[in-house]
Amino acid sequence: MDMFSERIGLIVWISDVKAAKNQLDRYGSVHYISRKMHYAVLYIHANKEEETMKQLQRLHWVRKIERSYRNEIKTEYNSNMPDKTRFYSL
């Protein structure tokens, strides 16, 4: 496995924050855990997605797992409006 292999994000909805904090790092890199909204953001290797999701579903404190589409969203924007910053310069 190379250092820059494809990774995907999972949103794991949880019922027990303490259990998630102790155990989720076995399955991938824990990016964030929200105590208030009871979810965790987990990054895993894309080639182990199915296997990891099955293992996570078995945990009694996991309510639901969603795939994060953050890396598939377009982040380069173009605007048809002219740039007005030159009109407001000092």
Rosetta silent file (secondary structure, phi, psi, omega in degrees, C-alpha in Angstrom):
SEQUENCE: MDMFSERIGLIVWISDVKAAKNQLDRYGSVHYISRKMHYAVLYIHANKEEETMKQLQRLHWVRKIERSYRNEIKTEYNSNMPDKTRFYSL
SCORE:     score description
SCORE:     0.000 S_00000001
   1 L     0.000  124.680 -178.564    0.000    0.000    0.000 S_00000001
   2 L   -83.948  170.203 -175.273    1.539    3.300   -1.027 S_00000001
   3 L   -68.849  -28.982 -175.274    1.486    6.488    0.980 S_00000001
   4 L  -111.117   41.445  179.145   -0.952    8.278   -1.344 S_00000001
   5 L   -71.353  158.538 -178.202   -3.577    5.584   -1.896 S_00000001
   6 L   -63.603  131.139  179.754   -7.172    6.596   -2.552 S_00000001
   7 E  -126.097  149.430  177.886   -9.080    7.379    0.634 S_00000001
   8 E  -127.206  157.314  179.127  -12.741    8.010    1.263 S_00000001
   9 E  -101.377  143.003  175.193  -14.598    9.619    4.121 S_00000001
  10 E  -123.525  138.188  171.979  -17.351    7.983    6.130 S_00000001
  11 E  -100.824  115.874 -177.055  -19.824    9.694    8.407 S_00000001
  12 E  -108.408  113.044  177.875  -20.574    7.274   11.240 S_00000001
  13 E   -83.386  128.051 -170.510  -23.669    8.117   13.312 S_00000001
  14 E  -125.746  159.075  175.642  -23.132    6.799   16.831 S_00000001
  15 L  -108.282  -20.044 -178.534  -25.057    6.339   20.062 S_00000001
  16 L  -126.884  102.703 -176.256  -22.046    6.023   22.399 S_00000001
  17 H   -65.796  -38.466 -178.348  -19.375    8.699   21.968 S_00000001
  18 H   -63.521  -44.304  178.656  -17.021    7.123   24.500 S_00000001
  19 H   -63.963  -40.582 -179.956  -17.035    3.744   22.717 S_00000001
  20 H   -63.434  -43.277 -179.056  -16.502    5.463   19.367 S_00000001
  21 H   -60.943  -37.957 -177.518  -13.567    7.450   20.717 S_00000001
  22 H   -80.371  -28.803 -168.580  -11.905    4.260   21.997 S_00000001
  23 H  -114.443  -21.630 -173.323  -12.585    1.932   19.067 S_00000001
  24 H   -65.243  -27.622 -177.914  -12.963    3.814   15.756 S_00000001
  25 H   -67.580  -10.223  174.145   -9.228    4.262   15.177 S_00000001
  26 H   -69.764  -25.868 -172.528   -8.996    0.499   14.520 S_00000001
  27 L   -99.610  -17.774 -179.498  -10.893    0.977   11.261 S_00000001
  28 L   174.064 -164.443  179.664   -9.266    4.109    9.848 S_00000001
  29 E   -90.133  120.570  178.572   -8.168    7.653   10.643 S_00000001
  30 E   -81.970  118.604 -178.821  -10.612    9.472   12.905 S_00000001
  31 E   -90.485  -41.466 -175.373  -10.839   13.054   11.683 S_00000001
  32 E  -158.767  143.135  172.741  -13.542   14.413   13.983 S_00000001
  33 E  -127.793  123.887  178.093  -16.041   13.265   16.605 S_00000001
  34 E   -96.337  115.635  178.926  -19.035   15.441   17.445 S_00000001
  35 L   -72.731  -36.639 -175.596  -20.211   14.914   21.011 S_00000001
  36 L   -72.224  -44.770 -175.375  -23.270   17.104   20.557 S_00000001
  37 L   -98.788   -1.398  175.682  -24.595   15.630   17.292 S_00000001
  38 L    57.684   57.622  171.914  -23.270   12.077   17.853 S_00000001
  39 E  -144.489  162.102  178.115  -21.333   11.451   14.666 S_00000001
  40 E  -134.520  145.759  175.212  -17.746   10.786   13.676 S_00000001
  41 E  -105.469  124.466 -173.651  -15.839   11.471   10.466 S_00000001
  42 E  -128.392  132.615  176.131  -13.576    8.590    9.552 S_00000001
  43 E  -105.893  130.322 -178.968  -11.172    8.269    6.612 S_00000001
  44 E  -130.855  165.764  175.475  -10.475    4.784    5.264 S_00000001
  45 E   -72.366  134.853 -175.178   -8.704    3.240    2.277 S_00000001
  46 H   -61.694  -34.509 -177.973  -11.089    3.048   -0.696 S_00000001
  47 H   -72.774  -10.663  178.136  -10.168   -0.552   -1.531 S_00000001
  48 H  -112.009   19.597 -174.933  -11.332   -1.674    1.952 S_00000001
  49 H   -59.969  -54.349 -176.765  -14.626    0.256    1.935 S_00000001
  50 H   -59.270  -47.432 -178.148  -17.059   -2.700    1.799 S_00000001
  51 H   -61.834  -45.471 -179.234  -15.166   -4.732    4.369 S_00000001
  52 H   -66.579  -40.477  179.862  -14.832   -1.817    6.814 S_00000001
  53 H   -64.317  -37.897  177.406  -18.483   -0.804    6.477 S_00000001
  54 H   -64.278  -42.496  179.339  -19.603   -4.376    7.283 S_00000001
  55 H   -65.057  -40.408  179.909  -17.372   -4.446   10.368 S_00000001
  56 H   -67.437  -38.373 -179.991  -18.663   -1.054   11.528 S_00000001
  57 H   -60.404  -29.796 -178.029  -22.329   -2.085   11.031 S_00000001
  58 H   -71.259  -21.450 -177.692  -21.785   -4.956   13.489 S_00000001
  59 L   -71.595  130.929 -173.359  -20.907   -2.574   16.327 S_00000001
  60 L   -66.959  -22.667 -178.591  -23.937   -2.061   18.582 S_00000001
  61 L   -92.338    3.349  176.425  -23.261    1.673   19.064 S_00000001
  62 E   -93.656  120.928 -179.883  -23.215    2.448   15.320 S_00000001
  63 E   -87.139  -48.845 -174.174  -26.608    3.721   14.139 S_00000001
  64 E  -155.554  150.848  176.828  -25.935    4.514   10.489 S_00000001
  65 E  -124.496  129.356  176.839  -23.010    4.925    8.083 S_00000001
  66 E  -122.540  147.112  176.407  -22.996    7.429    5.220 S_00000001
  67 E   -84.902  136.809  177.651  -20.368    7.978    2.579 S_00000001
  68 L   -85.321  130.790  179.252  -18.888   11.462    2.431 S_00000001
  69 L  -101.949   20.954 -175.997  -18.989   12.999   -1.051 S_00000001
  70 H   -59.458  -41.483 -178.105  -16.637   15.840   -0.161 S_00000001
  71 H   -76.637   -7.572  178.505  -13.877   14.767   -2.567 S_00000001
  72 H   -99.889   -6.632 -179.410  -16.396   14.502   -5.443 S_00000001
  73 L   -82.977  137.719  179.825  -17.772   18.040   -5.099 S_00000001
  74 L   -69.384  128.000 -178.826  -16.435   20.622   -7.533 S_00000001
  75 L  -114.047    0.677  175.894  -14.315   23.165   -5.661 S_00000001
  76 L  -102.593  122.563 -175.286  -13.155   25.319   -8.578 S_00000001
  77 L  -111.981  149.008  172.503  -15.611   28.057   -9.325 S_00000001
  78 L  -131.121  145.177 -175.864  -15.920   30.423  -12.243 S_00000001
  79 L  -121.082  138.170  176.883  -18.020   33.542  -12.357 S_00000001
  80 L   -86.558   -7.044  179.454  -19.554   35.231  -15.370 S_00000001
  81 L   -81.741  142.334  179.424  -19.753   38.487  -13.471 S_00000001
  82 L   -69.131  153.546  179.598  -16.943   41.004  -14.082 S_00000001
  83 L   -75.845  118.452 -176.245  -14.431   41.643  -11.334 S_00000001
  84 L   -98.658    5.367 -176.573  -15.422   44.874   -9.574 S_00000001
  85 H   -64.230  -30.056 -179.908  -12.471   45.087   -7.207 S_00000001
  86 H   -67.848  -22.764  179.731  -10.661   47.615   -9.419 S_00000001
  87 H   -77.908  -21.166 -175.708  -13.546   50.066   -8.964 S_00000001
  88 H  -105.090    9.657 -178.638  -13.187   50.008   -5.185 S_00000001
  89 L   -73.906  157.753 -176.777   -9.433   50.396   -4.885 S_00000001
  90 L   -77.383    0.000    0.000   -7.993   53.332   -2.964 S_00000001
